[in-house]
PDB file of C-alpha atoms in Angstrom:
ATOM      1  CA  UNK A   1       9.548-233.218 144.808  1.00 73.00           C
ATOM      2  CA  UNK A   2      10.745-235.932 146.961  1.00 86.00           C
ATOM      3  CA  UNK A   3      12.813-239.051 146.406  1.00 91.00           C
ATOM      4  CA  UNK A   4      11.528-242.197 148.682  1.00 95.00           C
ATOM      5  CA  UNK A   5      13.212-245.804 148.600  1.00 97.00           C
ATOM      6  CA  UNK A   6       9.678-248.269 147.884  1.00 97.00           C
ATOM      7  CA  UNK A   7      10.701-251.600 149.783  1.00 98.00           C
ATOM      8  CA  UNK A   8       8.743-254.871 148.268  1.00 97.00           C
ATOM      9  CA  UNK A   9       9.110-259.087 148.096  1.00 97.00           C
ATOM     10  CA  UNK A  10       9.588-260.766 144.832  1.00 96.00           C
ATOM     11  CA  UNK A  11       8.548-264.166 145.766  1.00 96.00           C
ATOM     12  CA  UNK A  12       6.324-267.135 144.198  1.00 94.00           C
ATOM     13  CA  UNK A  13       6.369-266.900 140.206  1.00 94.00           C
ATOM     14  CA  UNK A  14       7.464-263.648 140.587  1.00 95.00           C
ATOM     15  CA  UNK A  15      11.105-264.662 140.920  1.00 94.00           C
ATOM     16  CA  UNK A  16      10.831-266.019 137.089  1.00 94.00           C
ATOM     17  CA  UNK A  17      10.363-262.250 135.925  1.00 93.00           C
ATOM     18  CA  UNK A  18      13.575-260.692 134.619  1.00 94.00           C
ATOM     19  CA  UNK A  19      14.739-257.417 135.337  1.00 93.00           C
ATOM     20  CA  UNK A  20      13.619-255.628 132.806  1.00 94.00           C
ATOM     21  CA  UNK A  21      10.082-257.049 133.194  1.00 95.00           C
ATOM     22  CA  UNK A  22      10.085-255.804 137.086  1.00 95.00           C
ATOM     23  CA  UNK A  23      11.016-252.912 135.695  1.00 94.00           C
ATOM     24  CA  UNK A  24       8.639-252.392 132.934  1.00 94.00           C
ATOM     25  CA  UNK A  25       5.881-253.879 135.949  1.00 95.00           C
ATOM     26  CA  UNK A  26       6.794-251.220 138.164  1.00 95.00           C
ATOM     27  CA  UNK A  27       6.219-248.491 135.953  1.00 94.00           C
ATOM     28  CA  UNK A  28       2.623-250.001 134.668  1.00 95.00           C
ATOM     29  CA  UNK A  29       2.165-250.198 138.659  1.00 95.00           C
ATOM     30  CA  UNK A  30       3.188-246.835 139.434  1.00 94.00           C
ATOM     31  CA  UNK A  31       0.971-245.619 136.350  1.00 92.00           C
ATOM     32  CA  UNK A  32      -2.056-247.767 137.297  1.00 94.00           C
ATOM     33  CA  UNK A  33      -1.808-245.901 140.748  1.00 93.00           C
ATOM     34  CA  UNK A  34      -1.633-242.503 139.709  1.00 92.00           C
ATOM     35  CA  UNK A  35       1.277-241.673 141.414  1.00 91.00           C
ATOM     36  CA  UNK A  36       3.027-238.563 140.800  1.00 89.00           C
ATOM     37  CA  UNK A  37       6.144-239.769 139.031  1.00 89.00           C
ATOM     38  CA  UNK A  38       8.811-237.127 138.540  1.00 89.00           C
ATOM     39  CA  UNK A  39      10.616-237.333 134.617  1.00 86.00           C
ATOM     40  CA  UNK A  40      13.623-236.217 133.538  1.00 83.00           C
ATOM     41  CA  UNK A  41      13.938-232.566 131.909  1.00 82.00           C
ATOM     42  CA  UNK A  42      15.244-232.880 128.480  1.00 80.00           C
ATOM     43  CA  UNK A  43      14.294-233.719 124.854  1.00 82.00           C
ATOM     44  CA  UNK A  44      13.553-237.668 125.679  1.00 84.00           C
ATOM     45  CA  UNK A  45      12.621-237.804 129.367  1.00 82.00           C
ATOM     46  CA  UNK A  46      11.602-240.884 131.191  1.00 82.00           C
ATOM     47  CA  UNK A  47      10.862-241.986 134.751  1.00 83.00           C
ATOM     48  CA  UNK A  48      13.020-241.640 137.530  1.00 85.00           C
ATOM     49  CA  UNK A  49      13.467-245.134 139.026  1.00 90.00           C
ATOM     50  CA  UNK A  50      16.124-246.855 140.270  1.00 92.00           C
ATOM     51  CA  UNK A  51      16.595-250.759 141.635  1.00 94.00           C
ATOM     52  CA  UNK A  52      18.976-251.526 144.527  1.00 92.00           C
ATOM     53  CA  UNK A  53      20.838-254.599 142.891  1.00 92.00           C
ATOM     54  CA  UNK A  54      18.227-256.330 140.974  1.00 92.00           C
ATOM     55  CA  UNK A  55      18.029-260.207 141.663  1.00 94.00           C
ATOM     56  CA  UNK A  56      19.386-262.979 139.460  1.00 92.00           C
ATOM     57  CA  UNK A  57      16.291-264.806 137.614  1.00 93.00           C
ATOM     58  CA  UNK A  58      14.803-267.435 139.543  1.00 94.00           C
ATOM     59  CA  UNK A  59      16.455-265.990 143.233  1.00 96.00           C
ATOM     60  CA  UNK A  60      13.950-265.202 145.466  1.00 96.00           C
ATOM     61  CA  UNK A  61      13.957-261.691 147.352  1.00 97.00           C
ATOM     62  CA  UNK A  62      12.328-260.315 150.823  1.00 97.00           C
ATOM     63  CA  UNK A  63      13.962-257.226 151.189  1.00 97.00           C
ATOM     64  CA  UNK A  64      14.169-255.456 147.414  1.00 97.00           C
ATOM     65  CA  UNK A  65      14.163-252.047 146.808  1.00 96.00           C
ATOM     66  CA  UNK A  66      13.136-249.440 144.094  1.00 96.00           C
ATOM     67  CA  UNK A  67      14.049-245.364 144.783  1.00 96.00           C
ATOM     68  CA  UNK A  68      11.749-243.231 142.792  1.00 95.00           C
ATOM     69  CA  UNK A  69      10.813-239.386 142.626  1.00 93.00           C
ATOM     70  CA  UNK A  70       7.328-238.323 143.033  1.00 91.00           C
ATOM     71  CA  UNK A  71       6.436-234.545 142.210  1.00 87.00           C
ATOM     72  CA  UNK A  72       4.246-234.456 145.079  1.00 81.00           C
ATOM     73  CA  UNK A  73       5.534-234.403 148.671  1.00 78.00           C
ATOM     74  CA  UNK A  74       2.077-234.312 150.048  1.00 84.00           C
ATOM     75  CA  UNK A  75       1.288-238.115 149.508  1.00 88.00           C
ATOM     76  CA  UNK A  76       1.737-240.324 152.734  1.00 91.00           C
ATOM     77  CA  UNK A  77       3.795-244.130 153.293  1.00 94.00           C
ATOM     78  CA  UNK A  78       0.303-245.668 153.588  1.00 95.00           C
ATOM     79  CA  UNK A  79      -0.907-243.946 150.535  1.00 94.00           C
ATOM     80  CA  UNK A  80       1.945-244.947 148.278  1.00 94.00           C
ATOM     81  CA  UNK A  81       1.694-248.592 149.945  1.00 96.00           C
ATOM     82  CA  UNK A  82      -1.806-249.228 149.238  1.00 97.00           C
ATOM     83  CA  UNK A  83      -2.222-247.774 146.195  1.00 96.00           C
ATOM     84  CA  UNK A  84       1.170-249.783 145.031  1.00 96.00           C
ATOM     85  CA  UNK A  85      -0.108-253.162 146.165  1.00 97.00           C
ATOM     86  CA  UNK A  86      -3.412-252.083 144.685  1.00 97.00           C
ATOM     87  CA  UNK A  87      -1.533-252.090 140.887  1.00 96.00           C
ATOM     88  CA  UNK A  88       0.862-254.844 141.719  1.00 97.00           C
ATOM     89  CA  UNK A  89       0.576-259.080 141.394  1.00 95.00           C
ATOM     90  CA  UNK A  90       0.551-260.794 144.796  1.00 96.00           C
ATOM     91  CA  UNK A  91       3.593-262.098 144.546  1.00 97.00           C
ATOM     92  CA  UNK A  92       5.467-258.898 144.275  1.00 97.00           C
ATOM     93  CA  UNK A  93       3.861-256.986 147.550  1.00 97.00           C
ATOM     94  CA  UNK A  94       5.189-254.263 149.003  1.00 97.00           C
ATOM     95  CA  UNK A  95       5.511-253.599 152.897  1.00 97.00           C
ATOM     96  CA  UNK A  96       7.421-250.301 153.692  1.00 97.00           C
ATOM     97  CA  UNK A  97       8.277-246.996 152.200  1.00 96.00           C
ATOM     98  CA  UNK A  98      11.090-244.871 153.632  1.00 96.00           C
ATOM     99  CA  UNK A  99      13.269-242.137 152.797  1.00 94.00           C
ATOM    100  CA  UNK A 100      16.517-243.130 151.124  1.00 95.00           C
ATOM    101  CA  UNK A 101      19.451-243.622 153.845  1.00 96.00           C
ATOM    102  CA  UNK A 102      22.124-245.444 151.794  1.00 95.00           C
ATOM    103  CA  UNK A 103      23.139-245.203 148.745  1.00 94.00           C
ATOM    104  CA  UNK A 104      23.073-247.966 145.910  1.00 93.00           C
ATOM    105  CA  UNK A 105      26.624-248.199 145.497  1.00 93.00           C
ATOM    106  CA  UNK A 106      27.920-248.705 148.675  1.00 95.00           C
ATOM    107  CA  UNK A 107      26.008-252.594 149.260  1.00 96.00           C
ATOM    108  CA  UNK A 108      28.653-254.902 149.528  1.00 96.00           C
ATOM    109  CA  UNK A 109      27.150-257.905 150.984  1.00 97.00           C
ATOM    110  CA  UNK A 110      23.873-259.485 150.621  1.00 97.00           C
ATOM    111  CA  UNK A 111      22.429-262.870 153.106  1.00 98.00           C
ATOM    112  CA  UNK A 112      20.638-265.694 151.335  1.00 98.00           C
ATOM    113  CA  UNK A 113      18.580-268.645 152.547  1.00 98.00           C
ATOM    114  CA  UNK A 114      19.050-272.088 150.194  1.00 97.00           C
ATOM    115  CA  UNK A 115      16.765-274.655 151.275  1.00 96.00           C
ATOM    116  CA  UNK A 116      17.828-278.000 149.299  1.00 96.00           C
ATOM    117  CA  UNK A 117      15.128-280.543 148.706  1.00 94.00           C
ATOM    118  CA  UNK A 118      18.022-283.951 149.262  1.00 87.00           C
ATOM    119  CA  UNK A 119      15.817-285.986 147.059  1.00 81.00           C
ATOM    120  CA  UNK A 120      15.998-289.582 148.592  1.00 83.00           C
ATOM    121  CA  UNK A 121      19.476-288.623 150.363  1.00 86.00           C
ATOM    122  CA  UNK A 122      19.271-288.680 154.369  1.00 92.00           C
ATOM    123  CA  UNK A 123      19.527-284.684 155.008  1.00 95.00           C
ATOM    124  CA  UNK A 124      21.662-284.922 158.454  1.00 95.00           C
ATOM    125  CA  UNK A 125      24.171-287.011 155.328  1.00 95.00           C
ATOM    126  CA  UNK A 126      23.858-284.411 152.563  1.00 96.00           C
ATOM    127  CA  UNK A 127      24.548-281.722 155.325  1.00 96.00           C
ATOM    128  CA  UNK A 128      27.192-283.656 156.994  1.00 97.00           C
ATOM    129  CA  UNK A 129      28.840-283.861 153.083  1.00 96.00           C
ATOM    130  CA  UNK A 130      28.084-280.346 152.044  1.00 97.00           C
ATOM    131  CA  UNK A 131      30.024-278.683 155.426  1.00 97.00           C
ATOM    132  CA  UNK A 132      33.062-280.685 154.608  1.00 97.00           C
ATOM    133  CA  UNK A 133      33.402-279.613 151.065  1.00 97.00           C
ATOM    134  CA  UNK A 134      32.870-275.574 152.148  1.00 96.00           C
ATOM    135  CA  UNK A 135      35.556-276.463 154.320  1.00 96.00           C
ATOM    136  CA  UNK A 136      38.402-277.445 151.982  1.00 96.00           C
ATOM    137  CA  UNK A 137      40.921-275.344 150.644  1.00 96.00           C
ATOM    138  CA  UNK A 138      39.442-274.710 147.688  1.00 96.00           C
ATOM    139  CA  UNK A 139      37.093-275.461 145.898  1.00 97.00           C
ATOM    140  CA  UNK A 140      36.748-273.950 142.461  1.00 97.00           C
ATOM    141  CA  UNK A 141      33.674-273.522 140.567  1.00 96.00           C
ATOM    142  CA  UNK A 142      33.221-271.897 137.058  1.00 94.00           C
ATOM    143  CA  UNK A 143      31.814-268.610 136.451  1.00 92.00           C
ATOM    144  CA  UNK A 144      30.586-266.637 133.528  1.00 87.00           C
ATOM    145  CA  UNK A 145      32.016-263.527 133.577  1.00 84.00           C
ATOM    146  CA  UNK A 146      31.870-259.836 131.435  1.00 82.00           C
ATOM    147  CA  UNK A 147      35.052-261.319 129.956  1.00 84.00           C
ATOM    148  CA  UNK A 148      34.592-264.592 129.651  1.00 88.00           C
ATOM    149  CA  UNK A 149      33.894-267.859 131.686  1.00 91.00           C
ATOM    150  CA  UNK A 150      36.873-268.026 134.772  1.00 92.00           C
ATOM    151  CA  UNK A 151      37.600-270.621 137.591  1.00 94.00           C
ATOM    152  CA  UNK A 152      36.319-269.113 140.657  1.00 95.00           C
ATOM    153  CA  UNK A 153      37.413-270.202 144.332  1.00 97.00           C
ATOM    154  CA  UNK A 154      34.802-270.047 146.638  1.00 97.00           C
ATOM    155  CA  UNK A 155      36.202-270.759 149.597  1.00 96.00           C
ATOM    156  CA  UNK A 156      37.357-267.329 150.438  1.00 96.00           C
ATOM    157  CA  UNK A 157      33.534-266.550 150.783  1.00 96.00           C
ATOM    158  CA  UNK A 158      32.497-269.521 152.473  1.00 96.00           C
ATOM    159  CA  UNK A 159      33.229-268.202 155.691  1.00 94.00           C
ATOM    160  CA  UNK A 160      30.130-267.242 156.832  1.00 96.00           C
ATOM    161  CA  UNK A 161      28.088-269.793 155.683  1.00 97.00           C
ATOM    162  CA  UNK A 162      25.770-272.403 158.064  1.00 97.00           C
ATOM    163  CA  UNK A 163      24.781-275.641 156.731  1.00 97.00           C
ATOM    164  CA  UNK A 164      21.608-277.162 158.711  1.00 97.00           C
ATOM    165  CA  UNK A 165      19.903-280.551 157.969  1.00 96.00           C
ATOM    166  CA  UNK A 166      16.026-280.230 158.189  1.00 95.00           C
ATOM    167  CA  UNK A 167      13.225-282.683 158.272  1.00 91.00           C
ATOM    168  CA  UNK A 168      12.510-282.413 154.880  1.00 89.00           C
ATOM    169  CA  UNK A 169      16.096-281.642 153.536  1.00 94.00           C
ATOM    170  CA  UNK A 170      18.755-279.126 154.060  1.00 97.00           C
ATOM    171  CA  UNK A 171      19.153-275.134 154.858  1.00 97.00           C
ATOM    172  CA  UNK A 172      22.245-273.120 153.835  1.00 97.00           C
ATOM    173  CA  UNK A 173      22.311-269.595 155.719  1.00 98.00           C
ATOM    174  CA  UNK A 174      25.189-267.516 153.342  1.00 97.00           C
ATOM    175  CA  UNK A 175      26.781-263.844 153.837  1.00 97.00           C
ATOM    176  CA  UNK A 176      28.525-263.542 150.243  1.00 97.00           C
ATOM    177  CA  UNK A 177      29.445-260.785 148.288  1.00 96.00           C
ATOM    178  CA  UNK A 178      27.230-258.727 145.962  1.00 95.00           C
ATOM    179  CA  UNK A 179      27.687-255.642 144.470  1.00 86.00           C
ATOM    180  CA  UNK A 180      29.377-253.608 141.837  1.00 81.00           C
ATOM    181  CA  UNK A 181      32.889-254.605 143.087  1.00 83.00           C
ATOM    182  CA  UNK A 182      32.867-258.613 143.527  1.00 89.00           C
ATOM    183  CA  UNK A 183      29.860-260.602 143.389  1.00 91.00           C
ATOM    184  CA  UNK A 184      29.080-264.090 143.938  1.00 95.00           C
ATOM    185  CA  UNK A 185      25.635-265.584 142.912  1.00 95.00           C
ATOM    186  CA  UNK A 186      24.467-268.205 145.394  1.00 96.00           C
ATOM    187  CA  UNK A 187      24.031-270.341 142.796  1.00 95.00           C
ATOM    188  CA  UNK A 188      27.387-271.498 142.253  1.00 96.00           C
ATOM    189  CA  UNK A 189      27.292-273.211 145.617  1.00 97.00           C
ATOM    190  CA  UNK A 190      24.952-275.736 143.940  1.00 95.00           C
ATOM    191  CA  UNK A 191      27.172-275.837 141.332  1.00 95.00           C
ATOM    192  CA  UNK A 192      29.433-276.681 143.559  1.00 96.00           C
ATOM    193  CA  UNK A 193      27.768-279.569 145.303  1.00 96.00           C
ATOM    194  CA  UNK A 194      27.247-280.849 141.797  1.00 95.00           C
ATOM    195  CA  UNK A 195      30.825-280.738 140.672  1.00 96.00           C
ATOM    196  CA  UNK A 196      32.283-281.884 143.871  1.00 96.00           C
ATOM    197  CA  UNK A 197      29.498-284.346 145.385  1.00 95.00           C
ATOM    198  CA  UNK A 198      27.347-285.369 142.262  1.00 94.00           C
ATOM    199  CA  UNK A 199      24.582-284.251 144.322  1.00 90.00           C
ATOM    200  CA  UNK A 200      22.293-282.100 141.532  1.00 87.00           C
ATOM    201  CA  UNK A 201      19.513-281.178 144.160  1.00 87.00           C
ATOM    202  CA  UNK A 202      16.271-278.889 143.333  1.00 91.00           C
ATOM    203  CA  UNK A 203      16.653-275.425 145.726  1.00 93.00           C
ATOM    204  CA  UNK A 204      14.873-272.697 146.216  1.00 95.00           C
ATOM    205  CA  UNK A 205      16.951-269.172 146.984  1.00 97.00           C
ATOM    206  CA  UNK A 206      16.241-265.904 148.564  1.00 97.00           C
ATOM    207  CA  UNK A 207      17.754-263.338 149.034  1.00 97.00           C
ATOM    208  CA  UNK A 208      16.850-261.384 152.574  1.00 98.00           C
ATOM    209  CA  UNK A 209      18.930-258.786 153.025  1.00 97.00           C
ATOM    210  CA  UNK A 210      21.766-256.164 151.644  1.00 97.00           C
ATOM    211  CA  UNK A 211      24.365-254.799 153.691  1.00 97.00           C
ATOM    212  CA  UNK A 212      27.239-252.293 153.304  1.00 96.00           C
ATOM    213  CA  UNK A 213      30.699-253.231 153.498  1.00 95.00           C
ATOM    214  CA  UNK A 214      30.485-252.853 157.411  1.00 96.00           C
ATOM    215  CA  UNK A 215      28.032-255.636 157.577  1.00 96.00           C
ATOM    216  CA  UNK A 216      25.394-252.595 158.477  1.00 97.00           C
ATOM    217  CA  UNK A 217      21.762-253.755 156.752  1.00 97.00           C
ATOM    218  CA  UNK A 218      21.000-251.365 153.826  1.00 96.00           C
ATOM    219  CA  UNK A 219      18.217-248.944 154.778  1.00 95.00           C
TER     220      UNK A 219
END
């Protein structure tokens, strides 16, 4: 019996697929391949599988992760790969499988890419515009929370953020928090740039990485 962290993409369409249906995909995946899932002992069992910090619907990811324990420690990274990406859609591929080094709990950061399609605006503008406002003292956004919708100030988590203007619109690198502790969906940036500059622009998000609270990447 042996526990091993599965690393995969959800990209394309397959950033439109909740939770629970990665989730429930997984397990028809892991199924379809015949893998030796280990259950839990006791009058309802069910699989052993765990997510990292599942994604926000419609966020992109490159680095996700899934911890599962097969019953078998004879089968091999490359077996468990291909017979994974075998079962799975193309847009949820998986490109690594190592043993688990961190644990879930301790990711405290996670990096995004935003690219902004500016929609008519001059990007080097609509960069210029966007870097100012993350540069203000505040600048409070709304955010749904467990308890209740609060006013949230972003600017403490602005800090390491890089706005750069592109041919075809603008990039926004972001470090922000994300965890069980504090966590700040990149999505309220745009909210942001709506509140602040009336600028309502189409972006795609991903996620790339996790990190611990010493800014060490999540292995």
């Amino acid at each position: 019996m042996k526990n091993v962290r599965v690393w995969f993409k959800k990209i394309g369409t397959a950033r439109y697929i909740s939770h629970l249906d990665l989730n429930r995909c997984m397990l028809r995946a892991i199924h379809k391949a015949k893998l030796p899932l280990w259950y839990t002992q006791g009058y309802n069992p069910h699989a052993f599988i765990t997510f990292a910090l599942p994604l926000s619907l419609g966020i992109g990811g490159e680095r996700e992760s899934m911890d599962i324990r097969l019953d078998d420690d004879g089968i091999t990274r490359e077996e468990l790969i291909g017979k994974l990406n075998a079962a799975l859609p193309d847009d949820i591929p998986v490109f690594d499988v190592t043993e688990p080094v961190m644990k879930p709990g301790q990711i405290a950061y996670a990096s995004y890419l935003m690219k902004l399609e500016t929609q008519g605006h001059p990007p080097e503008e609509t960069a210029a515009a966007i870097r100012e406002l993350f540069s203000r003292e505040t600048v409070v956004v709304p955010k749904h929370t467990k308890n209740g919708m609060i006013d949230l100030d972003l600017r403490p988590y602005l800090d390491r953020t890089e706005v750069v203007a592109r041919d075809d619109g603008v990039e926004i690198s972001a470090m922000l928090p994300a965890g069980s502790t504090m966590n700040v969906n990149p999505s309220l940036l745009c909210d942001a740039m709506k509140k602040y500059l009336l600028l309502d622009l189409f972006s795609d998000i991903r996620r790339i990485n996790l990190y611990d609270a010493d800014f060490k990447i999540f292995e």
